[in-house]
Amino acid sequence: MRNSRSSRLSPTSLQEAPAPSVPAGRGWMVFAGLAVAALLALAWFDGGEEPLRPIADDVALPEQTQ
């Protein structure tokens, strides 16, 4: 006897749907977002801060003649 169930249905009688995926046109957007996030994390970690140091130096001034 032939099976009357549709071949497109799974054993649980639910129709199988393809797995969701990132559209091909948005792959570069995901990559760019990850790159920006990595740069922001690096900037936050590094901070760009250096300890303060005095910048006072002796400066030779020309003599004034009157």
Coordinates of N, CA, C and O in Angstrom, one line a residue, residues 25-40:
G25 N 24.0 39.5 0.6 CA 24.4 40.9 0.5 C 24.7 41.5 1.8 O 25.3 42.6 1.9
R26 N 24.4 40.9 2.9 CA 24.6 41.4 4.2 C 25.9 40.8 4.9 O 26.2 41.2 6.0
G27 N 26.5 39.9 4.3 CA 27.7 39.3 4.9 C 28.8 40.4 5.2 O 29.5 40.3 6.2
W28 N 29.0 41.3 4.2 CA 30.0 42.4 4.5 C 29.6 43.3 5.6 O 30.5 43.8 6.3
M29 N 28.3 43.5 5.8 CA 27.8 44.3 6.9 C 28.1 43.7 8.3 O 28.5 44.3 9.2
V30 N 28.0 42.4 8.3 CA 28.3 41.7 9.6 C 29.8 41.8 9.8 O 30.2 42.0 10.9
F31 N 30.6 41.6 8.8 CA 32.1 41.7 8.9 C 32.5 43.1 9.4 O 33.3 43.3 10.2
A32 N 31.9 44.1 8.7 CA 32.2 45.5 9.1 C 31.8 45.8 10.5 O 32.5 46.5 11.3
G33 N 30.6 45.3 10.9 CA 30.2 45.5 12.3 C 31.1 44.9 13.3 O 31.4 45.5 14.4
L34 N 31.6 43.7 13.0 CA 32.6 43.0 13.9 C 33.9 43.8 14.0 O 34.5 43.9 15.0
A35 N 34.3 44.3 12.8 CA 35.6 45.1 12.8 C 35.5 46.3 13.6 O 36.4 46.7 14.3
V36 N 34.3 47.0 13.5 CA 34.1 48.3 14.3 C 34.1 47.9 15.8 O 34.7 48.6 16.6
A37 N 33.4 46.9 16.1 CA 33.3 46.4 17.5 C 34.7 46.1 18.1 O 35.1 46.5 19.2
A38 N 35.6 45.5 17.2 CA 36.9 45.1 17.7 C 37.8 46.4 17.9 O 38.5 46.5 18.8
L39 N 37.6 47.4 17.0 CA 38.3 48.6 17.1 C 37.9 49.4 18.3 O 38.7 50.0 19.1
L40 N 36.6 49.4 18.6 CA 36.1 50.1 19.8 C 36.6 49.4 21.1 O 37.0 50.1 22.0

